[in-house]
Coordinates of C-alpha atoms in Angstrom, one line a residue:
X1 CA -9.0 9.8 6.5
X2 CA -10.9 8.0 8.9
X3 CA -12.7 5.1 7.6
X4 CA -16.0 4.7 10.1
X5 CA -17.8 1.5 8.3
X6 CA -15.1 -0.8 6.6
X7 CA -16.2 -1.9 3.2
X8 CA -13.4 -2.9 1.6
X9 CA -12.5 -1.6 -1.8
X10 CA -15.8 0.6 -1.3
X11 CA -14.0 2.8 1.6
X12 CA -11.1 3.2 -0.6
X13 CA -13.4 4.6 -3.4
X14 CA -15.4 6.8 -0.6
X15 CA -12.2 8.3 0.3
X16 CA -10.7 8.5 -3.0
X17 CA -13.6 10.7 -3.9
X18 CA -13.5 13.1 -0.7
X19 CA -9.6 13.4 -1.3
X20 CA -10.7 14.7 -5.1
X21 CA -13.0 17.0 -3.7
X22 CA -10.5 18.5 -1.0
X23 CA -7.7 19.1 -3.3
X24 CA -9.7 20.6 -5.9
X25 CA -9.7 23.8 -4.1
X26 CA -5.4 23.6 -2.6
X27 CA -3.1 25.3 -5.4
X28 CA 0.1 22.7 -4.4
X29 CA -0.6 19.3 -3.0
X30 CA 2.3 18.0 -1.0
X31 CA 4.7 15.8 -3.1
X32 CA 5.9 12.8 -0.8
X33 CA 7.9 9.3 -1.8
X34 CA 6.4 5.7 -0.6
X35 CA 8.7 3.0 -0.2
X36 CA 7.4 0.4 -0.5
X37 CA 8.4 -3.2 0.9
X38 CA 7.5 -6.8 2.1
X39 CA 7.8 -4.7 6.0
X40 CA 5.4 -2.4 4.7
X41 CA 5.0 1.5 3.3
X42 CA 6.4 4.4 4.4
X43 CA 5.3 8.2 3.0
X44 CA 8.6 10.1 3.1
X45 CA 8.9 13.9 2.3
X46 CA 10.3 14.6 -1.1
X47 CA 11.6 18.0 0.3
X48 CA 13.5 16.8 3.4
X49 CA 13.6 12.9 2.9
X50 CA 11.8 12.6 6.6
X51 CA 10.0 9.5 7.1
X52 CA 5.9 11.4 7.5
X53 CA 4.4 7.9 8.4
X54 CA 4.8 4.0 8.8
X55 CA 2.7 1.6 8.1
X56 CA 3.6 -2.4 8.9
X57 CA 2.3 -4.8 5.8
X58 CA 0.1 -6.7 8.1
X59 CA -1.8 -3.5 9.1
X60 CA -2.6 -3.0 5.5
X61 CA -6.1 -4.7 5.1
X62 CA -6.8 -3.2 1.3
X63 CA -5.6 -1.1 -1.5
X64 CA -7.1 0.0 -4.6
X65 CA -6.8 2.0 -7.9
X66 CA -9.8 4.9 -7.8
X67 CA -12.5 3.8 -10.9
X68 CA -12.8 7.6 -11.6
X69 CA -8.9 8.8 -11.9
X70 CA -6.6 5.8 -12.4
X71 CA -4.0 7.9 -11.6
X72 CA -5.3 8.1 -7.9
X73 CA -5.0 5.0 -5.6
X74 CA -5.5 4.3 -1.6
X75 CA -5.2 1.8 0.8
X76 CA -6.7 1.2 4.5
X77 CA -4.6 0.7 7.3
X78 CA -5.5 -0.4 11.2
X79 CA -4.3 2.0 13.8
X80 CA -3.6 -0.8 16.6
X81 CA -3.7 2.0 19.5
X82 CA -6.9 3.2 18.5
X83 CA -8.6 0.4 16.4
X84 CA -9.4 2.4 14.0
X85 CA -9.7 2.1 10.5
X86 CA -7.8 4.9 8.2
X87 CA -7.8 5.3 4.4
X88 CA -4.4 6.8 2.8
X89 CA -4.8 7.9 -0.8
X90 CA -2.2 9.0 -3.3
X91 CA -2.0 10.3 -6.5
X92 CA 0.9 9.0 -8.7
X93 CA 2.2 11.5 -11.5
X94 CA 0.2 9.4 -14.4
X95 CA -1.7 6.4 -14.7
X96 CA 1.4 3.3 -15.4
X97 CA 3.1 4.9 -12.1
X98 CA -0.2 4.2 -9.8
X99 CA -0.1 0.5 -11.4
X100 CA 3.4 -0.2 -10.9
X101 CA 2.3 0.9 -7.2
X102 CA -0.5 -1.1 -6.6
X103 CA 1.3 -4.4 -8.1
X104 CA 4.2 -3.6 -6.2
X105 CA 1.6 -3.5 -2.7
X106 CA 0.4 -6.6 -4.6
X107 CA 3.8 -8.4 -4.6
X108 CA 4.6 -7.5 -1.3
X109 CA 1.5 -9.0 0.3
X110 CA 2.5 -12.1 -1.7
X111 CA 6.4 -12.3 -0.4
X112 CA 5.0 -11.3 3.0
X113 CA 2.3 -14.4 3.2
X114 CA 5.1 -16.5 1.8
X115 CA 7.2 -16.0 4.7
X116 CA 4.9 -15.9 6.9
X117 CA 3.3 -19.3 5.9
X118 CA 7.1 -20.5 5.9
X119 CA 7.8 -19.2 9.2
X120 CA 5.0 -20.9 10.8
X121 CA 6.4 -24.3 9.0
X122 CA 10.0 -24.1 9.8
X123 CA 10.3 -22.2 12.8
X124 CA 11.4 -17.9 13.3
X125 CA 12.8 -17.5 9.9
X126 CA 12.4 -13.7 9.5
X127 CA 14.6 -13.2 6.1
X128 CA 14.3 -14.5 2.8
X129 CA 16.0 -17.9 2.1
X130 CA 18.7 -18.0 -0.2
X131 CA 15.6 -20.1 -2.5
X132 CA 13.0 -17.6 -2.4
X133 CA 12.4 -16.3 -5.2
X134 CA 10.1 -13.5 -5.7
X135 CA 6.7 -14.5 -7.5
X136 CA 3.1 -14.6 -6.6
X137 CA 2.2 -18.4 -6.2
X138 CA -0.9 -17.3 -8.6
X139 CA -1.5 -14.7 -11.9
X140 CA -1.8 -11.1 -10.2
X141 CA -5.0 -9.9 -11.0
X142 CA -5.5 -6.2 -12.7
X143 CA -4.1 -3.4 -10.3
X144 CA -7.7 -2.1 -9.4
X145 CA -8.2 -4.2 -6.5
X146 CA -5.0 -5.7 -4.4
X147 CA -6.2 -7.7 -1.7
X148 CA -4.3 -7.9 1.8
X149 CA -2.5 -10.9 2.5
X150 CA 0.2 -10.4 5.6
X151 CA 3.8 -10.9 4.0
X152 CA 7.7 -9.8 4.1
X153 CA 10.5 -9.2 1.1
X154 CA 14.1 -8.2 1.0
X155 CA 14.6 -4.9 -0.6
X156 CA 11.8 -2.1 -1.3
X157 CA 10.4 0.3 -3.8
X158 CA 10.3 3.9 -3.6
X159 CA 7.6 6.0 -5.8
X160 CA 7.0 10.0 -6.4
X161 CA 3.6 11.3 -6.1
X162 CA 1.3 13.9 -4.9

């Protein structure tokens, strides 16, 4: 969905509430898998296992829970070609599912600013160092609002939803 004023956590509640209102109407919503890592997301098809989309952590600017389903969650991404702003919304099958989402997004801005921050100290170091271990550097706050820091982690995290 095409985000025309960024506003943050506001554009991911805009287009949470257009996606509610759009699928009210479709009998089967498309079921896809997100993998998610400190590269970034990727929105697989649960049918075929073909990658639908990429998305690079540092084109991520925010992602949020919805405040009126729980369940439902989004995030805003920069199309670099275009310059335009785009809002992607999911939902998860129940409520602890979106969470674990949005803290993993959480976690993987963190490990991506880490190495980023470390890169820029010690030279191109583009994997994890064999001392790296993988916690935010402060308390993650609660999953309704995940703010976009630019990072990278070994490994990723793959979710079912609608």
């Amino acid at each position: 969905m095409l985000v025309k004023e960024l506003r943050g956590t506001e554009s991911t509640q805009d287009a949470c509430a257009k996606m509610r209102k759009s699928t009210e109407q479709m009998k089967k919503v498309p079921t896809i898998v997100l993998s998610v890592s400190y590269k970034g997301v990727k929105f697989i098809d649960a049918t075929n296992k073909n990658i639908i989309a990429e998305h690079e952590i540092r084109n991520i600017s925010c992602a949020a829970q919805d405040p009126e389903d729980l369940s439902t969650f989004a995030y805003i991404t920069k199309d670099l070609k275009t310059n335009h702003h785009y809002c992607h919304v999911f939902t998860a099958f129940d409520v602890n599912l979106a969470y674990e989402i949005i803290l993993t997004l959480g976690q993987a801005f963190e490990v991506a600013y880490q190495l980023a921050l470390q890169a820029r100290k010690g030279g191109h170091s583009s994997t994890l160092p064999e001392s790296f271990e993988n916690k935010p550097s402060k308390p993650i706050p609660k999953p309704r609002v995940s703010i976009r820091k630019s990072v990278e982690e070994e490994g990723s995290h793959e979710y079912m939803g609608v």
